[in-house]
Tab-separated table of N, CA and C in Angstrom:
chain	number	residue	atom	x	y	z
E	1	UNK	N	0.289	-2.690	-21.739
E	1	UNK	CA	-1.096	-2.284	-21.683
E	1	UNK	C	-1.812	-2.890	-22.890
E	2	UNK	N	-2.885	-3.355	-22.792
E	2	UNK	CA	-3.925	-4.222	-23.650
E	2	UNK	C	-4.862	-3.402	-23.737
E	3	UNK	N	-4.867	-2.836	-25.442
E	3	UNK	CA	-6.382	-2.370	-25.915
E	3	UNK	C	-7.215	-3.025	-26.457
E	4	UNK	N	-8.075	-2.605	-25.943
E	4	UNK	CA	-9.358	-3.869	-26.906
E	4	UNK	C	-10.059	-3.065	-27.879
E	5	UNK	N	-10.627	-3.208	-28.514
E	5	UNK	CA	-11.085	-2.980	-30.001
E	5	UNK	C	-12.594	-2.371	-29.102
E	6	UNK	N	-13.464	-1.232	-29.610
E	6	UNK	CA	-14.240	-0.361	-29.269
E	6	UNK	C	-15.437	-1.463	-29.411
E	7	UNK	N	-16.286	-1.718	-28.477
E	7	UNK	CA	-17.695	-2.529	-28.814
E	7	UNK	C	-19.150	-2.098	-28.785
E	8	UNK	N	-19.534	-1.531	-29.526
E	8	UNK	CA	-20.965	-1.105	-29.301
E	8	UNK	C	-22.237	-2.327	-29.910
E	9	UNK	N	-23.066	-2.464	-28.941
E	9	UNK	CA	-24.043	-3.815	-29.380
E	9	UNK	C	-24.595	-3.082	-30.930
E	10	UNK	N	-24.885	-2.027	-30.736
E	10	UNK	CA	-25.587	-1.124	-31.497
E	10	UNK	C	-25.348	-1.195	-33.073
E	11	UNK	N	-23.907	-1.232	-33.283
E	11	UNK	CA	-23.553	-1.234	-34.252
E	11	UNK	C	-22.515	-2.470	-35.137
E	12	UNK	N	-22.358	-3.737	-33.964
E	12	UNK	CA	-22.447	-5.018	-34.217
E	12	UNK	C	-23.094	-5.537	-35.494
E	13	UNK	N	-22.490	-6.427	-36.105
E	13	UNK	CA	-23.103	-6.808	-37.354
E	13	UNK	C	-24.299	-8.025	-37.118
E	14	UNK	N	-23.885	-9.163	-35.860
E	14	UNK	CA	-24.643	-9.664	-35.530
E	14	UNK	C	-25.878	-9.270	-35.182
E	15	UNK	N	-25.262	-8.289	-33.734
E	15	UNK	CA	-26.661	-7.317	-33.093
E	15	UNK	C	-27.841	-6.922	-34.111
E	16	UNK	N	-27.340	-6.627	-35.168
E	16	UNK	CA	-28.083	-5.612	-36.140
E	16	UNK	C	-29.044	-6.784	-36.528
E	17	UNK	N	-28.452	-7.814	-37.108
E	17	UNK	CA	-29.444	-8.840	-37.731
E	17	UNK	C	-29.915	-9.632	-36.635
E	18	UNK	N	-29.715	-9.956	-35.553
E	18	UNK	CA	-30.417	-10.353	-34.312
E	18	UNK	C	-31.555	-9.356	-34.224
E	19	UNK	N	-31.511	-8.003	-34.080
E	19	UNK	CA	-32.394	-7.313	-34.349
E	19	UNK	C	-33.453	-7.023	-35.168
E	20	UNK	N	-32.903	-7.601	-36.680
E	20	UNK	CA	-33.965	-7.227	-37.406
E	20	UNK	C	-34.865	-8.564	-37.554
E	21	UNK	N	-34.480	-9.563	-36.984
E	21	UNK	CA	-34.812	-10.912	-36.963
E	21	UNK	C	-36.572	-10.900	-36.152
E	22	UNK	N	-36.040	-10.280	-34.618
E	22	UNK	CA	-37.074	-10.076	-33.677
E	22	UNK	C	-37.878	-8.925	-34.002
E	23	UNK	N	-37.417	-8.139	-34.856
E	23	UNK	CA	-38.757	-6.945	-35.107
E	23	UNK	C	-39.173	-8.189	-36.379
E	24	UNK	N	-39.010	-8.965	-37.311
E	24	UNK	CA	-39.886	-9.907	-37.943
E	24	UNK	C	-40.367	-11.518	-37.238
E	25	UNK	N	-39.606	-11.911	-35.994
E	25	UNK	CA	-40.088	-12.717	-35.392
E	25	UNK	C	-41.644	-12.322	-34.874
E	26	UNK	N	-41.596	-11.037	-34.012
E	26	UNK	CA	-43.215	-10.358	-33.333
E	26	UNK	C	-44.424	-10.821	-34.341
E	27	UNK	N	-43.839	-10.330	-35.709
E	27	UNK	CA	-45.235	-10.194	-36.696
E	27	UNK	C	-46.000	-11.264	-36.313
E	28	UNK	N	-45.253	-12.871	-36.604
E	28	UNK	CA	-45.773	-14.217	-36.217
E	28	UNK	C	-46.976	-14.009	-34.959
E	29	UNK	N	-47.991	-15.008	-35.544
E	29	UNK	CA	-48.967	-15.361	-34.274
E	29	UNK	C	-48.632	-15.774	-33.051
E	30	UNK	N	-48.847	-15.420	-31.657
E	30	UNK	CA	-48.532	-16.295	-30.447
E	30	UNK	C	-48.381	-17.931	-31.192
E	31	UNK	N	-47.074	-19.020	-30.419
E	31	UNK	CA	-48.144	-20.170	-29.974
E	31	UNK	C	-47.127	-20.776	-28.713
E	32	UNK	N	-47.519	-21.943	-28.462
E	32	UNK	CA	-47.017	-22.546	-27.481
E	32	UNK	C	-45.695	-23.608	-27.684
E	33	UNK	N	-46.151	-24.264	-29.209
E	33	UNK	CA	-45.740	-25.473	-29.232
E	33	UNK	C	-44.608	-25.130	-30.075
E	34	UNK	N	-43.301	-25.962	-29.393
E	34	UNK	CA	-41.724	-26.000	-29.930
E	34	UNK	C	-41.549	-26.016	-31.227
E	35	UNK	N	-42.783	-26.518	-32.073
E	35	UNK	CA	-42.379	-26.893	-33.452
E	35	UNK	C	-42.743	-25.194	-34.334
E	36	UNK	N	-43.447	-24.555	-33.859
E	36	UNK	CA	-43.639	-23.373	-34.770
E	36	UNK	C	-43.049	-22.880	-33.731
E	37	UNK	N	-42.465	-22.441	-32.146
E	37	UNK	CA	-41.503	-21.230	-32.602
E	37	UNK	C	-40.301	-21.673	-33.196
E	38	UNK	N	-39.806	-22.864	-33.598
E	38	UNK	CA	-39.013	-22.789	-34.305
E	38	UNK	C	-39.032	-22.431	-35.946
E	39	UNK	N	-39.967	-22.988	-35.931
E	39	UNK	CA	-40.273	-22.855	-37.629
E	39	UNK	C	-40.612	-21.186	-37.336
E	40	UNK	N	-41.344	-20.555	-36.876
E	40	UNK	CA	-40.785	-19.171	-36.728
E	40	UNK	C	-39.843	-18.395	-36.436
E	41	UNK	N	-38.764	-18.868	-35.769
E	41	UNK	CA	-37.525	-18.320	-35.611
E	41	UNK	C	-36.845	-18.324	-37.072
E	42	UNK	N	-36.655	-19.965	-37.573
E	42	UNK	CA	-35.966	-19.851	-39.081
E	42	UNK	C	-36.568	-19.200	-40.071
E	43	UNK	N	-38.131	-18.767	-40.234
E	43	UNK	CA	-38.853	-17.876	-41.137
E	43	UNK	C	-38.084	-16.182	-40.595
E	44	UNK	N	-37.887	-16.249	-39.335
E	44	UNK	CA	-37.564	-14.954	-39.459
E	44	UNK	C	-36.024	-14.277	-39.590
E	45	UNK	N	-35.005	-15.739	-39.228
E	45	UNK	CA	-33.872	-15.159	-39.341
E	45	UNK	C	-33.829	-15.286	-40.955
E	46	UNK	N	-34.519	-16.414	-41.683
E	46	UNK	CA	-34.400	-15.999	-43.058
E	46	UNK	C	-35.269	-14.704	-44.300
E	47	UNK	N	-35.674	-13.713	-43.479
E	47	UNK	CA	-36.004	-12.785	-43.621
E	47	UNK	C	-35.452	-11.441	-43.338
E	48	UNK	N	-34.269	-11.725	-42.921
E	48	UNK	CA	-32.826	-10.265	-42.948
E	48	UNK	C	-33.093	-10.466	-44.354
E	49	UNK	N	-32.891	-9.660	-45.183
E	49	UNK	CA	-31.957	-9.390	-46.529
E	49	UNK	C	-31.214	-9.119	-46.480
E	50	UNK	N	-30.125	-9.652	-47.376
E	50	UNK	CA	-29.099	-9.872	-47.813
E	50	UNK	C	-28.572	-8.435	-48.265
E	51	UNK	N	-29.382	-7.228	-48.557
E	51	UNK	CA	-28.368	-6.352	-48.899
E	51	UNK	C	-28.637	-5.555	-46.975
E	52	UNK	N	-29.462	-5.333	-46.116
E	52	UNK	CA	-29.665	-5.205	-44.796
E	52	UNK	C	-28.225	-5.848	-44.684
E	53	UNK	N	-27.717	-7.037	-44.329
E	53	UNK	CA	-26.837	-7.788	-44.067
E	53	UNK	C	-25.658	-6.722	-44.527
E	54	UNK	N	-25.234	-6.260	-45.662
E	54	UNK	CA	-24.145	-5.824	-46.642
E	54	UNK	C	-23.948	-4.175	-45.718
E	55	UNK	N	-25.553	-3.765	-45.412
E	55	UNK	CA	-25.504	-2.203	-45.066
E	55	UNK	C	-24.932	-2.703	-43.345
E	56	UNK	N	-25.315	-3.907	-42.713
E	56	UNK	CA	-24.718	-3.520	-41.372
E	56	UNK	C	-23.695	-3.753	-41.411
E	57	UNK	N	-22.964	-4.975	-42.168
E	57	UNK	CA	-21.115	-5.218	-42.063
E	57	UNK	C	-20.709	-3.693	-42.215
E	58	UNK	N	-21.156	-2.872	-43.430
E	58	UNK	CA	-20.759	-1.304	-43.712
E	58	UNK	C	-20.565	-0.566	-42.676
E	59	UNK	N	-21.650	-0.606	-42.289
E	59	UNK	CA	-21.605	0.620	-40.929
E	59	UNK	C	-20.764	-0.222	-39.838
E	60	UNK	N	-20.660	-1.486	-39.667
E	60	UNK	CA	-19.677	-1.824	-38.524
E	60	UNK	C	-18.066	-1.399	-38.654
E	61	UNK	N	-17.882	-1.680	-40.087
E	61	UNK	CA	-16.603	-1.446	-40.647
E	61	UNK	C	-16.479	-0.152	-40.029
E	62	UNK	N	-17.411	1.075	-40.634
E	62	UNK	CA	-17.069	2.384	-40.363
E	62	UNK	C	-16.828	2.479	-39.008
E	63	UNK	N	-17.657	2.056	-38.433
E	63	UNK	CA	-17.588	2.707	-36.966
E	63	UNK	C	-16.175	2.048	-36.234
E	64	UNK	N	-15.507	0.823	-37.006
E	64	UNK	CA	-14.161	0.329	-36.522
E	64	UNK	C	-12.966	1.381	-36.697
E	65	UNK	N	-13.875	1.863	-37.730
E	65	UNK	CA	-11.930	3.031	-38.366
E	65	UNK	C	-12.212	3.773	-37.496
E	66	UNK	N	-13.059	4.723	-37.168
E	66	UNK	CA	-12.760	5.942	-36.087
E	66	UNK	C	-12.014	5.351	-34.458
């Protein structure tokens, strides 16, 4: 029998900063053109902080031990 390790998106370390990415992607103005949503995508994934980052590995860890 094969257990797999418990997965909640919720508490994913990725999920979390995928998440906090798109609640700072929205702020950005509409536009159309490829070159600013990209340049808005990298403004916003580089807008996680780094200790955000530290608190979700934490809570993923925790929620692995139970």
């Amino acid at each position: 029998m094969i257990f797999y390790p418990k997965f909640h998106c919720e508490v994913s370390f990725i999920e979390q900063c995928w998440g906090f990415a798109k609640w700072v992607y929205w702020e950005f103005p509409a536009s159309s053109t490829e070159a600013d949503l990209e340049h808005n995508v990298i403004c916003a994934l580089n807008a996680v902080p780094l200790e955000s980052m530290r608190r979700f590995v934490l809570i993923y860890h925790i929620s692995q031990a139970h």
